[in-house]
Tab-separated table of C-alpha atoms in Angstrom:
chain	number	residue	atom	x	y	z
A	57	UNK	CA	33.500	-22.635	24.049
A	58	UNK	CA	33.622	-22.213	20.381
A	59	UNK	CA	32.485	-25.568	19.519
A	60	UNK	CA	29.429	-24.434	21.508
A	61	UNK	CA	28.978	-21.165	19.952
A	62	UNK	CA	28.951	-22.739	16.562
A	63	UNK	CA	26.718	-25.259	17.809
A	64	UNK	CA	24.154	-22.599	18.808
A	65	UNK	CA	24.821	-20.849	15.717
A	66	UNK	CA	24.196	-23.787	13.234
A	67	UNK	CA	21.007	-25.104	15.304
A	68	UNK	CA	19.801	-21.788	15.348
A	69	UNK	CA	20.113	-21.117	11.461
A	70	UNK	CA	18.780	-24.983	10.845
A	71	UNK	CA	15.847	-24.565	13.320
A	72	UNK	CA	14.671	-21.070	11.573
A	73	UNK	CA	15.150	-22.550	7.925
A	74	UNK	CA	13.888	-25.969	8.932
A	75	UNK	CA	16.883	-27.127	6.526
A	76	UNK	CA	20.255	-28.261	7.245
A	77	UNK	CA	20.843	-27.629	3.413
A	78	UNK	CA	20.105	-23.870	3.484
A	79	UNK	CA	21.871	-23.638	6.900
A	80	UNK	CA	24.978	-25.397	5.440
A	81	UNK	CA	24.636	-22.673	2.497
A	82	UNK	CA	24.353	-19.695	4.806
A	83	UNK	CA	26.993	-20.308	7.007
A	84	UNK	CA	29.632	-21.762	3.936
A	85	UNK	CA	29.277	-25.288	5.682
A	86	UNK	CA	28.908	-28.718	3.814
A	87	UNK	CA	25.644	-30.440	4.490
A	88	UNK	CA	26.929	-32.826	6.415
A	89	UNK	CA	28.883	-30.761	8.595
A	90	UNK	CA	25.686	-28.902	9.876
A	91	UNK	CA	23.701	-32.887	10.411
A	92	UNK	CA	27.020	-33.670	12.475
A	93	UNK	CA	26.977	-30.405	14.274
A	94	UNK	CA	23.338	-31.157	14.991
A	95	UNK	CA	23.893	-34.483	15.710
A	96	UNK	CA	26.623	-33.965	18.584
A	97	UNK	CA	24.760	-31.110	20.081
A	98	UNK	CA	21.679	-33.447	20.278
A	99	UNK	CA	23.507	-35.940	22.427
A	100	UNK	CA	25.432	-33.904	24.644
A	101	UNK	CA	22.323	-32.071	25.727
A	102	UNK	CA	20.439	-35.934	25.795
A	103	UNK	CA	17.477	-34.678	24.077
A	104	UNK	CA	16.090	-34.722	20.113
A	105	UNK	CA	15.805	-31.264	19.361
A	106	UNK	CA	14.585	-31.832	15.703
A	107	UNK	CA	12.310	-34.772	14.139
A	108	UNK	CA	13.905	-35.511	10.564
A	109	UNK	CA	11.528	-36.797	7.577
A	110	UNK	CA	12.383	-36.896	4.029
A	111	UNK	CA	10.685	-33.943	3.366
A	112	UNK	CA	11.232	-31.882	5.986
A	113	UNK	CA	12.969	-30.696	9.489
A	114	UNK	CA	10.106	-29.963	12.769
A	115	UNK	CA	11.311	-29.147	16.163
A	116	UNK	CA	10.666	-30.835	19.491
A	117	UNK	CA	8.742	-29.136	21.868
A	118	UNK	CA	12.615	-29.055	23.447
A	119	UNK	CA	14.194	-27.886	20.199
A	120	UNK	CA	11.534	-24.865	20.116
A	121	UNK	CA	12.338	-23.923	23.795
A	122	UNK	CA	16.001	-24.442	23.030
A	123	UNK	CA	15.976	-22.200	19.829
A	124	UNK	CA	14.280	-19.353	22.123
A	125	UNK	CA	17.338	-18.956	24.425
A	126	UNK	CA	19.692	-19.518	21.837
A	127	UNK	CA	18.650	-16.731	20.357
A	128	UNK	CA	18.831	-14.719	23.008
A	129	UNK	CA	22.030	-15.979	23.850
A	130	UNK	CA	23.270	-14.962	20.102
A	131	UNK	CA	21.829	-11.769	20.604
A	132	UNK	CA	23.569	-10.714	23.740
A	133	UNK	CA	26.315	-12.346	22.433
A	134	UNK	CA	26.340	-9.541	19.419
A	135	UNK	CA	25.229	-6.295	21.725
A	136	UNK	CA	28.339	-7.110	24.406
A	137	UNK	CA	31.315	-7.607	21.158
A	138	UNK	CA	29.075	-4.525	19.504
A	139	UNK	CA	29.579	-2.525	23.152
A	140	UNK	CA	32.965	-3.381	23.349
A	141	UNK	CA	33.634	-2.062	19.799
A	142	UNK	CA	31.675	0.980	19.733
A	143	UNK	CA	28.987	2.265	17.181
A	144	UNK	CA	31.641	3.021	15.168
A	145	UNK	CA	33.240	-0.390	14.529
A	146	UNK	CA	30.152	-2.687	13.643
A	147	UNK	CA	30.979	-5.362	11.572
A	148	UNK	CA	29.262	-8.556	9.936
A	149	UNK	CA	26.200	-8.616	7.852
A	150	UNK	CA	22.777	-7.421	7.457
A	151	UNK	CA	20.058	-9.100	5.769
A	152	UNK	CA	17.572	-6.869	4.468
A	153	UNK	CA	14.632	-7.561	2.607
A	154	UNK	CA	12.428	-4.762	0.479
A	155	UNK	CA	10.057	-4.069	-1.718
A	156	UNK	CA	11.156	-3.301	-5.005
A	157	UNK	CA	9.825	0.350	-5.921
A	158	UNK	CA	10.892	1.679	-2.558
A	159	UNK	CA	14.015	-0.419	-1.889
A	160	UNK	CA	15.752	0.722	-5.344
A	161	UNK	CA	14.403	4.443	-5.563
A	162	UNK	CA	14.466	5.499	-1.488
A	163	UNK	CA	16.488	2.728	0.575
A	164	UNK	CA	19.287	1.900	-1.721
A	165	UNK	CA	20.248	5.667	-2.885
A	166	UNK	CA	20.417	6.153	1.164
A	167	UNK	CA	23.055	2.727	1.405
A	168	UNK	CA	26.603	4.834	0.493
A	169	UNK	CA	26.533	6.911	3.445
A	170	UNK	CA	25.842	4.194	6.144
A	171	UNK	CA	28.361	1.793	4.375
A	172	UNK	CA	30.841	4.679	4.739
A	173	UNK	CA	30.171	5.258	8.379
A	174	UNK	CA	30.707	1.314	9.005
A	175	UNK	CA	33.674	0.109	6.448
A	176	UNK	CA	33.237	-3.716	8.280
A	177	UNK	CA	29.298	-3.746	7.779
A	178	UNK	CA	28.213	-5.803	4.916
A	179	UNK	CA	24.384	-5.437	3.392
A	180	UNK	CA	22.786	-8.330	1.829
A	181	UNK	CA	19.409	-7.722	0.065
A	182	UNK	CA	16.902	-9.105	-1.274
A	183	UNK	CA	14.670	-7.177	-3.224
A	184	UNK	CA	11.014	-8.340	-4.080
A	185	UNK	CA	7.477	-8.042	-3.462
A	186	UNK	CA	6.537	-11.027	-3.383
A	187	UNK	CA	5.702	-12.930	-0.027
A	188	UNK	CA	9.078	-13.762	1.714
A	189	UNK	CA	8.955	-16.064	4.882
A	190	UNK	CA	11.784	-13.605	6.728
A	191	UNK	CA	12.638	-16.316	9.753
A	192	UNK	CA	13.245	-19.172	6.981
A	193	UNK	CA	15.327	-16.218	5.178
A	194	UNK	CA	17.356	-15.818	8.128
A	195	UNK	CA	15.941	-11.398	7.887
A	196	UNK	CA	17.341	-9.127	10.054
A	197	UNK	CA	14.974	-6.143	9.170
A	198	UNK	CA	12.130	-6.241	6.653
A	199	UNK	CA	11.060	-2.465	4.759
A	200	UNK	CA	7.142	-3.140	4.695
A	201	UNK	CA	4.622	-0.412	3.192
A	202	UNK	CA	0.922	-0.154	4.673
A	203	UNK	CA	-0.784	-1.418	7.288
A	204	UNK	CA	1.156	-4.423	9.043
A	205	UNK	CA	-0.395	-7.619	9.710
A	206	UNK	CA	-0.819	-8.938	13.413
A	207	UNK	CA	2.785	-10.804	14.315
A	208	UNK	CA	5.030	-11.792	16.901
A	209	UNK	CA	7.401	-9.348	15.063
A	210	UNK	CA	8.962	-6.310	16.338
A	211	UNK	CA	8.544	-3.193	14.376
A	212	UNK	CA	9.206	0.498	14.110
A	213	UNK	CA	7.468	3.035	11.772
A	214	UNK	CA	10.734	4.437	9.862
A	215	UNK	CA	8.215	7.471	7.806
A	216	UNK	CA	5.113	8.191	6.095
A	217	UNK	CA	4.614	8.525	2.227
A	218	UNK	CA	1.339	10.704	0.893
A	219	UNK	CA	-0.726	9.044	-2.192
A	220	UNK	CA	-1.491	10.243	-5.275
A	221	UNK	CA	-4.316	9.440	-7.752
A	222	UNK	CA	-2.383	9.558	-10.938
A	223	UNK	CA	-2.738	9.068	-14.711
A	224	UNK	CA	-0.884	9.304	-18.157
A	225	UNK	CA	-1.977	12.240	-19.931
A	226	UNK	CA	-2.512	9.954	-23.006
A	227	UNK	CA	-5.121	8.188	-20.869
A	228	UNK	CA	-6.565	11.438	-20.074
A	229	UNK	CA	-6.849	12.686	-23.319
A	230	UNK	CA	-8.560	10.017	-24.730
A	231	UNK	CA	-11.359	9.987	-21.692
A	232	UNK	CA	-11.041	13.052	-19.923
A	233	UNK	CA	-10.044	14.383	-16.478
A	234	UNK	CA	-12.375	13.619	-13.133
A	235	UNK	CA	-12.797	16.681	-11.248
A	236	UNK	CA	-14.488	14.569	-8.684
A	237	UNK	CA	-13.667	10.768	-6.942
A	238	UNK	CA	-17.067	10.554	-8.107
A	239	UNK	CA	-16.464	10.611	-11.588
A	240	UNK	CA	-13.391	7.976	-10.930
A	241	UNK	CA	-16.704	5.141	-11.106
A	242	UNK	CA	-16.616	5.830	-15.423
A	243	UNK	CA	-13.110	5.613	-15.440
A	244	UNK	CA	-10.791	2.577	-15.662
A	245	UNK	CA	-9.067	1.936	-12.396
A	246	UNK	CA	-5.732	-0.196	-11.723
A	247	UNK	CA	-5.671	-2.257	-9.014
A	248	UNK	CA	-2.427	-3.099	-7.279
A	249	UNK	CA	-1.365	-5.417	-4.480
A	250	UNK	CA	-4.322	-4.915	-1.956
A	251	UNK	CA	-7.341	-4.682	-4.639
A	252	UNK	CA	-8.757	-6.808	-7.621
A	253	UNK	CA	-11.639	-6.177	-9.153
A	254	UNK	CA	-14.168	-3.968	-7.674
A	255	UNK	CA	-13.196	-2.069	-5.021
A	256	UNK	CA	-13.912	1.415	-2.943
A	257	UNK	CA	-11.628	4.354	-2.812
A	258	UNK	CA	-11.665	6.890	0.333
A	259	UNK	CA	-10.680	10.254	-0.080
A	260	UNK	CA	-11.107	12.808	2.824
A	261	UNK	CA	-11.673	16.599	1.790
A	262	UNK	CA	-12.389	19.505	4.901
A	263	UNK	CA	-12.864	16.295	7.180
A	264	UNK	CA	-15.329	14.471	5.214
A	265	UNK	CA	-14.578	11.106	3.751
A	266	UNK	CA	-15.882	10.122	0.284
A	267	UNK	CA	-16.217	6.675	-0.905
A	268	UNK	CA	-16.456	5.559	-4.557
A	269	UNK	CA	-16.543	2.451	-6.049
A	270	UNK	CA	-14.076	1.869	-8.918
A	271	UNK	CA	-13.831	-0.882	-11.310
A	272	UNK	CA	-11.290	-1.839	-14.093
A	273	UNK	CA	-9.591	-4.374	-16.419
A	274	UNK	CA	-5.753	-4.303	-15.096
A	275	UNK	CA	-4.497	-6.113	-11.341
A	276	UNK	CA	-0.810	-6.333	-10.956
A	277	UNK	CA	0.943	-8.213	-7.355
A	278	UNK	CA	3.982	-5.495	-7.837
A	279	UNK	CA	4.574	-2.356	-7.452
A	280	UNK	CA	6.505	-1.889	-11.144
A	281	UNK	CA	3.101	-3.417	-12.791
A	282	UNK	CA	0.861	-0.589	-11.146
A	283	UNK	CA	3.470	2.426	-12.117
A	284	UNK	CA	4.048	0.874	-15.726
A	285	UNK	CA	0.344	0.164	-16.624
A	286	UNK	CA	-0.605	3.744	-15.549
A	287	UNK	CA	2.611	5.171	-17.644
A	288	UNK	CA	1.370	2.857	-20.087
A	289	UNK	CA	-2.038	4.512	-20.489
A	290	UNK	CA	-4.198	1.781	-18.769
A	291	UNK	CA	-6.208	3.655	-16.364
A	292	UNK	CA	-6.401	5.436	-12.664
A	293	UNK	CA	-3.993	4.250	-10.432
A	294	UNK	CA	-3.119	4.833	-6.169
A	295	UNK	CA	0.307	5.622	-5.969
A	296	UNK	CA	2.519	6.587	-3.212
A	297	UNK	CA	5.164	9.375	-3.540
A	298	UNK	CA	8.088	6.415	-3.832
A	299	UNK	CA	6.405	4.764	-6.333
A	300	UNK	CA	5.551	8.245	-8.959
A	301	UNK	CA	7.314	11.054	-8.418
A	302	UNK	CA	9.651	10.840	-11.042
A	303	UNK	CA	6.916	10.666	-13.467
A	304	UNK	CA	4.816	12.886	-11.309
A	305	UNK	CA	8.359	15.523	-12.434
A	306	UNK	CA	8.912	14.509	-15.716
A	307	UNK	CA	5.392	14.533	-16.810
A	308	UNK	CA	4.826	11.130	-17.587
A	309	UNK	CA	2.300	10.772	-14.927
A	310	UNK	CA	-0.196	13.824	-13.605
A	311	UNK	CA	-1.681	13.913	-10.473
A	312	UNK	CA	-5.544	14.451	-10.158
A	313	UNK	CA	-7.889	15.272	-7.577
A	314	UNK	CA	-5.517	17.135	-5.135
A	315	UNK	CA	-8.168	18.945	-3.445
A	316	UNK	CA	-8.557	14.898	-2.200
A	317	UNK	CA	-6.510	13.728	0.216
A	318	UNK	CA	-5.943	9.689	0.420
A	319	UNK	CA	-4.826	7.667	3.309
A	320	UNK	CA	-0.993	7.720	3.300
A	321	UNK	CA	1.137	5.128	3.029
A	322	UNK	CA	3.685	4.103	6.741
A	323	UNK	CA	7.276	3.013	6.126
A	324	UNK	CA	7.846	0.102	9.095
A	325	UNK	CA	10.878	-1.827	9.646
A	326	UNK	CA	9.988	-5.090	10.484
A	327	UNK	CA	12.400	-7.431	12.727
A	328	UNK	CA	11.572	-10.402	12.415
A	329	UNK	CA	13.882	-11.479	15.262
A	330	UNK	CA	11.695	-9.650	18.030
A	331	UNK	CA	11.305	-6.244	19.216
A	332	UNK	CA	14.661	-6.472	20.077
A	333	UNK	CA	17.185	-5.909	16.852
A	334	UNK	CA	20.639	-5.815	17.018
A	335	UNK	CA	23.245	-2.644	17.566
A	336	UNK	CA	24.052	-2.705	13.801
A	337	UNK	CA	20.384	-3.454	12.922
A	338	UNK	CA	19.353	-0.348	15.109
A	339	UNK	CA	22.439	1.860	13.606
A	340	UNK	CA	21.179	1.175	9.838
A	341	UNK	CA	16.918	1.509	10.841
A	342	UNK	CA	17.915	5.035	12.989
A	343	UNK	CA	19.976	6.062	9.989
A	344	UNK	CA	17.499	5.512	7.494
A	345	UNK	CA	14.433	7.016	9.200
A	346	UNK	CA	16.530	10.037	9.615
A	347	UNK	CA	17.299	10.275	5.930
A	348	UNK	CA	13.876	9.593	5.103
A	349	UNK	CA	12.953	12.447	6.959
A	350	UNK	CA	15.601	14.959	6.739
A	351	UNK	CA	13.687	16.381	3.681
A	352	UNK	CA	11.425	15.767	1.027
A	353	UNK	CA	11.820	11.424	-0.394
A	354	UNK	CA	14.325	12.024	-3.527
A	355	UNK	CA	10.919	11.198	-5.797
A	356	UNK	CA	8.515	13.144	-4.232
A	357	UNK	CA	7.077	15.879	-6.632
């Protein structure tokens, strides 16, 4: 029986990396111990479960159908020993993967307590914004800001951040303070993430929404590179609580147009696994969305 567990294990890790080099690294395997697992598993069950190339690993129509249920069978595996144990005696690791500004200012500050709660649980993270393909990854939960892209992933909104249209005063000094979004279009705007270029900005004031095109010189992919070019004095930037209220505090930043509201910002945990996660998945996402919203985020103003 635990030839067979480990044989659903490794197939399941190779099949979701499409590597039996990453697998082998995962699981502290050598290479060729995952191909042999692979290889044996194949012909007991009669059937080629993966087509090899030099460049890469596919699965059979029979290897995807097979990689289905052994999930499941994984996962039921984990709830039943995770039953047995209790809440209270979870144990093994979690994968996480988050964006940077909100995964080292709001999710890691909130990791001590858990960790305490669960002395066997162990967190492994990986911290980035760029594009991350979680099933390759082998992700148990993604953190994921804004609107969520159509998936076959499960998800759960964990909170919800408001904006802020900020500035250095620097910048402000040197060309003034818009009293209105409409005075945002002789400004210079930074564009994070979701905008290059030219680009609209809603605000909604007494139930009316505003739209005003902004332009400017700066785009950044990352969080840090919107936050530091506005500290920096290099225009108008969207920012979500997370991401300024340090600065917001300190000074470094000021936040205009507050009689504007902008479209906040949802905190989602993502599970790439289905909308089913794991006990000790579920124990970290319930204790986080409760510390998100047991008060104020630690850098709201």
């Amino acid at each position: 029986m635990n030839d067979r567990l480990q044989e659903l294990t490794v197939f399941v890790r190779v099949g979701e990396s499409g590597s039996f080099t990453r697998a082998a690294r995962d699981m502290n395997l050598s290479q060729p111990s995952v191909s042999r697992i692979i290889g044996e598993l194949e012909t007991r069950l009669g059937v080629k479960l993966l087509l090899r190339t030099t460049r890469r690993l596919t699965l059979t129509t029979a290897g995807e159908k097979f990689l289905e249920r052994a999930r499941d069978v994984l996962a039921s595996l984990d709830e039943a020993e995770d039953a047995a144990r209790g809440i209270d005696s979870l144990r093994g690791a979690i994968r996480v993967a988050l964006p940077v500004v909100f995964g080292t200012r709001e999710v890691i500050p909130r990791l001590p307590e858990f960790l305490a709660l669960h002395p066997l649980l162990r967190m492994e993270l990986r911290v980035s914004d760029a594009y991350q393909d979680l099933v390759a990854e082998g992700v148990d939960v993604a953190i994921r800001l804004g609107k969520l892209a159509d998936s076959t992933f499960g998800a759960r909104r964990l909170a919800t951040l408001p904006k802020y249209v900020v500035a250095a005063p620097a910048y402000l000094k040197a060309r003034g303070i818009p009293r209105s979004p409409a005075d945002l279009a002789n400004h210079d705007c930074i564009f994070g993430p979701n905008g290059f270029g030219r680009e609209s900005w809603i605000f909604k004031r007494r139930n009316t929404i505003i739209s005003v095109d902004v332009t400017g010189r700066i785009h950044t992919d990352s969080g840090p590179g919107l936050y530091a070019s506005a500290v920096a004095g290099l225009g108008i930037a969207q920012a979500s609580a997370a991401m300024c209220g340090a600065e917001l505090r300190s000074g470094t930043l000021v936040a205009l147009l507050t009689d504007y509201a902008l479209e906040p910002v949802d905190v989602h945990a993502v599970f790439p696994g289905g909308p089913r996660p794991s006990t000790k998945v579920q124990a970290f996402t319930d204790h986080l969305m409760t510390a998100l919203n047991a008060g104020p985020l630690a850098s709201t103003t």
